[in-house]
Amino acid sequence: MTDEPRQAPAGAPRTLPLLAAALAVAGCAGVVQEMAPPPPPTVADTPSEARAPDGSYISWVEHLIDAEDVNGGVPIRGGDGIVMADLDADGFEDIVTAQEDSNHLRVAFGTGDPDRWVLRTIA
């Protein structure tokens, strides 16, 4: 009788060492994944710290003025210029836009309602 460890015969499967190695690799992959930092938030998901001089938060609401679904279906494309001024002196800002792709020059006359604009095509 000998005290030497037995070796598997040549060509015999070594299941236990392979299984142990596979489990070790799988376990490490989970650790690496858990330690990865989360992706940074998008601009839209980032809370604003902007405040007015009185301490209130600054925010805005989108108001569609001259999109096809609100302007009666006028196909405007390629907006590349905008100017705001009170053109008709009624106390409300008016907006002039130029769209190079559809060759439009448009005026949106402001009213007391930010969701209602009087739209005119100049060219």
PDB file of C-alpha atoms in Angstrom:
ATOM      1  CA  MET A   1       0.000   0.000   0.000  1.00  0.00           C
ATOM      2  CA  THR A   2       1.228   3.451  -0.838  1.00  0.00           C
ATOM      3  CA  ASP A   3       0.343   6.912   0.479  1.00  0.00           C
ATOM      4  CA  GLU A   4       0.674   8.562  -2.930  1.00  0.00           C
ATOM      5  CA  PRO A   5      -2.500  10.154  -4.374  1.00  0.00           C
ATOM      6  CA  ARG A   6      -4.181   8.288  -7.159  1.00  0.00           C
ATOM      7  CA  GLN A   7      -4.158   9.833 -10.599  1.00  0.00           C
ATOM      8  CA  ALA A   8      -6.927   9.407 -13.098  1.00  0.00           C
ATOM      9  CA  PRO A   9      -6.036   7.180 -16.001  1.00  0.00           C
ATOM     10  CA  ALA A  10      -4.951   8.963 -19.183  1.00  0.00           C
ATOM     11  CA  GLY A  11      -7.963  10.205 -21.182  1.00  0.00           C
ATOM     12  CA  ALA A  12     -10.343  10.085 -18.199  1.00  0.00           C
ATOM     13  CA  PRO A  13     -12.609  13.166 -17.877  1.00  0.00           C
ATOM     14  CA  ARG A  14     -11.644  15.655 -15.218  1.00  0.00           C
ATOM     15  CA  THR A  15     -15.133  16.881 -14.440  1.00  0.00           C
ATOM     16  CA  LEU A  16     -14.610  18.268 -10.962  1.00  0.00           C
ATOM     17  CA  PRO A  17     -11.742  20.665 -11.808  1.00  0.00           C
ATOM     18  CA  LEU A  18     -13.565  21.894 -14.927  1.00  0.00           C
ATOM     19  CA  LEU A  19     -16.794  22.415 -12.987  1.00  0.00           C
ATOM     20  CA  ALA A  20     -14.963  24.331 -10.256  1.00  0.00           C
ATOM     21  CA  ALA A  21     -13.258  26.566 -12.826  1.00  0.00           C
ATOM     22  CA  ALA A  22     -16.558  27.266 -14.622  1.00  0.00           C
ATOM     23  CA  LEU A  23     -18.279  28.214 -11.363  1.00  0.00           C
ATOM     24  CA  ALA A  24     -15.411  30.499 -10.391  1.00  0.00           C
ATOM     25  CA  VAL A  25     -15.546  32.330 -13.732  1.00  0.00           C
ATOM     26  CA  ALA A  26     -19.351  32.628 -13.610  1.00  0.00           C
ATOM     27  CA  GLY A  27     -19.214  33.967 -10.065  1.00  0.00           C
ATOM     28  CA  CYS A  28     -16.616  36.581 -10.976  1.00  0.00           C
ATOM     29  CA  ALA A  29     -18.670  37.805 -13.931  1.00  0.00           C
ATOM     30  CA  GLY A  30     -21.550  38.638 -11.603  1.00  0.00           C
ATOM     31  CA  VAL A  31     -19.247  40.512  -9.239  1.00  0.00           C
ATOM     32  CA  VAL A  32     -17.756  42.565 -12.058  1.00  0.00           C
ATOM     33  CA  GLN A  33     -21.204  43.396 -13.405  1.00  0.00           C
ATOM     34  CA  GLU A  34     -22.463  44.482  -9.987  1.00  0.00           C
ATOM     35  CA  MET A  35     -19.432  46.709  -9.428  1.00  0.00           C
ATOM     36  CA  ALA A  36     -19.801  48.581 -12.735  1.00  0.00           C
ATOM     37  CA  PRO A  37     -21.133  52.118 -12.198  1.00  0.00           C
ATOM     38  CA  PRO A  38     -24.587  52.906 -13.557  1.00  0.00           C
ATOM     39  CA  PRO A  39     -24.716  54.924 -16.781  1.00  0.00           C
ATOM     40  CA  PRO A  40     -25.063  58.684 -16.313  1.00  0.00           C
ATOM     41  CA  PRO A  41     -28.607  60.069 -16.615  1.00  0.00           C
ATOM     42  CA  THR A  42     -29.686  61.669 -19.871  1.00  0.00           C
ATOM     43  CA  VAL A  43     -30.129  65.430 -20.062  1.00  0.00           C
ATOM     44  CA  ALA A  44     -33.911  64.965 -19.978  1.00  0.00           C
ATOM     45  CA  ASP A  45     -33.660  62.872 -16.792  1.00  0.00           C
ATOM     46  CA  THR A  46     -31.283  65.256 -15.001  1.00  0.00           C
ATOM     47  CA  PRO A  47     -33.070  67.444 -12.456  1.00  0.00           C
ATOM     48  CA  SER A  48     -32.457  71.153 -12.884  1.00  0.00           C
ATOM     49  CA  GLU A  49     -31.102  73.323 -10.124  1.00  0.00           C
ATOM     50  CA  ALA A  50     -31.869  76.515 -12.087  1.00  0.00           C
ATOM     51  CA  ARG A  51     -33.603  79.115  -9.940  1.00  0.00           C
ATOM     52  CA  ALA A  52     -34.900  82.622 -10.391  1.00  0.00           C
ATOM     53  CA  PRO A  53     -33.572  85.439  -8.184  1.00  0.00           C
ATOM     54  CA  ASP A  54     -36.522  84.888  -5.804  1.00  0.00           C
ATOM     55  CA  GLY A  55     -35.496  81.225  -5.302  1.00  0.00           C
ATOM     56  CA  SER A  56     -38.297  79.646  -7.333  1.00  0.00           C
ATOM     57  CA  TYR A  57     -37.385  76.959  -9.849  1.00  0.00           C
ATOM     58  CA  ILE A  58     -37.120  77.908 -13.512  1.00  0.00           C
ATOM     59  CA  SER A  59     -39.118  75.695 -15.836  1.00  0.00           C
ATOM     60  CA  TRP A  60     -40.735  75.857 -19.232  1.00  0.00           C
ATOM     61  CA  VAL A  61     -43.597  74.235 -21.087  1.00  0.00           C
ATOM     62  CA  GLU A  62     -43.398  73.381 -24.774  1.00  0.00           C
ATOM     63  CA  HIS A  63     -46.044  75.082 -26.910  1.00  0.00           C
ATOM     64  CA  LEU A  64     -46.261  73.910 -30.525  1.00  0.00           C
ATOM     65  CA  ILE A  65     -46.834  76.900 -32.757  1.00  0.00           C
ATOM     66  CA  ASP A  66     -46.346  75.902 -36.378  1.00  0.00           C
ATOM     67  CA  ALA A  67     -46.237  72.103 -36.652  1.00  0.00           C
ATOM     68  CA  GLU A  68     -48.354  70.453 -39.364  1.00  0.00           C
ATOM     69  CA  ASP A  69     -50.768  68.987 -36.827  1.00  0.00           C
ATOM     70  CA  VAL A  70     -51.584  72.453 -35.422  1.00  0.00           C
ATOM     71  CA  ASN A  71     -51.231  74.714 -38.503  1.00  0.00           C
ATOM     72  CA  GLY A  72     -53.879  73.158 -40.734  1.00  0.00           C
ATOM     73  CA  GLY A  73     -51.530  70.777 -42.540  1.00  0.00           C
ATOM     74  CA  VAL A  74     -49.065  73.250 -44.097  1.00  0.00           C
ATOM     75  CA  PRO A  75     -45.963  71.128 -44.854  1.00  0.00           C
ATOM     76  CA  ILE A  76     -43.094  73.195 -43.454  1.00  0.00           C
ATOM     77  CA  ARG A  77     -39.573  71.750 -43.458  1.00  0.00           C
ATOM     78  CA  GLY A  78     -36.020  72.809 -42.646  1.00  0.00           C
ATOM     79  CA  GLY A  79     -36.502  75.603 -40.122  1.00  0.00           C
ATOM     80  CA  ASP A  80     -33.278  77.575 -39.994  1.00  0.00           C
ATOM     81  CA  GLY A  81     -34.185  81.022 -38.752  1.00  0.00           C
ATOM     82  CA  ILE A  82     -36.326  82.544 -36.019  1.00  0.00           C
ATOM     83  CA  VAL A  83     -36.908  86.070 -34.743  1.00  0.00           C
ATOM     84  CA  MET A  84     -39.205  87.237 -31.928  1.00  0.00           C
ATOM     85  CA  ALA A  85     -40.679  90.719 -31.664  1.00  0.00           C
ATOM     86  CA  ASP A  86     -44.021  92.376 -31.002  1.00  0.00           C
ATOM     87  CA  LEU A  87     -44.667  93.116 -34.684  1.00  0.00           C
ATOM     88  CA  ASP A  88     -48.267  94.300 -34.316  1.00  0.00           C
ATOM     89  CA  ALA A  89     -47.750  96.227 -31.040  1.00  0.00           C
ATOM     90  CA  ASP A  90     -50.457  94.286 -29.195  1.00  0.00           C
ATOM     91  CA  GLY A  91     -48.216  93.470 -26.229  1.00  0.00           C
ATOM     92  CA  PHE A  92     -47.616  89.834 -27.223  1.00  0.00           C
ATOM     93  CA  GLU A  93     -44.441  88.457 -28.764  1.00  0.00           C
ATOM     94  CA  ASP A  94     -44.769  87.366 -32.387  1.00  0.00           C
ATOM     95  CA  ILE A  95     -42.474  84.866 -34.090  1.00  0.00           C
ATOM     96  CA  VAL A  96     -41.100  84.968 -37.637  1.00  0.00           C
ATOM     97  CA  THR A  97     -39.611  81.719 -38.971  1.00  0.00           C
ATOM     98  CA  ALA A  98     -37.839  80.757 -42.184  1.00  0.00           C
ATOM     99  CA  GLN A  99     -37.862  77.189 -43.521  1.00  0.00           C
ATOM    100  CA  GLU A 100     -35.319  76.657 -46.287  1.00  0.00           C
ATOM    101  CA  ASP A 101     -36.413  73.160 -47.363  1.00  0.00           C
ATOM    102  CA  SER A 102     -40.051  74.110 -47.953  1.00  0.00           C
ATOM    103  CA  ASN A 103     -39.332  77.766 -48.917  1.00  0.00           C
ATOM    104  CA  HIS A 104     -41.680  79.259 -46.342  1.00  0.00           C
ATOM    105  CA  LEU A 105     -41.457  82.523 -44.449  1.00  0.00           C
ATOM    106  CA  ARG A 106     -44.053  82.338 -41.670  1.00  0.00           C
ATOM    107  CA  VAL A 107     -45.326  84.688 -38.989  1.00  0.00           C
ATOM    108  CA  ALA A 108     -47.020  83.439 -35.832  1.00  0.00           C
ATOM    109  CA  PHE A 109     -48.816  86.338 -34.167  1.00  0.00           C
ATOM    110  CA  GLY A 110     -49.042  85.856 -30.407  1.00  0.00           C
ATOM    111  CA  THR A 111     -52.289  86.112 -28.453  1.00  0.00           C
ATOM    112  CA  GLY A 112     -53.144  86.080 -24.767  1.00  0.00           C
ATOM    113  CA  ASP A 113     -53.239  82.270 -24.940  1.00  0.00           C
ATOM    114  CA  PRO A 114     -49.806  80.620 -25.397  1.00  0.00           C
ATOM    115  CA  ASP A 115     -51.516  77.706 -27.168  1.00  0.00           C
ATOM    116  CA  ARG A 116     -53.276  79.908 -29.763  1.00  0.00           C
ATOM    117  CA  TRP A 117     -51.326  81.689 -32.495  1.00  0.00           C
ATOM    118  CA  VAL A 118     -52.541  83.444 -35.643  1.00  0.00           C
ATOM    119  CA  LEU A 119     -50.432  81.956 -38.447  1.00  0.00           C
ATOM    120  CA  ARG A 120     -49.653  83.668 -41.744  1.00  0.00           C
ATOM    121  CA  THR A 121     -47.454  82.632 -44.668  1.00  0.00           C
ATOM    122  CA  ILE A 122     -45.517  85.580 -46.112  1.00  0.00           C
ATOM    123  CA  ALA A 123     -43.684  83.651 -48.832  1.00  0.00           C
TER     124      ALA A 123
END
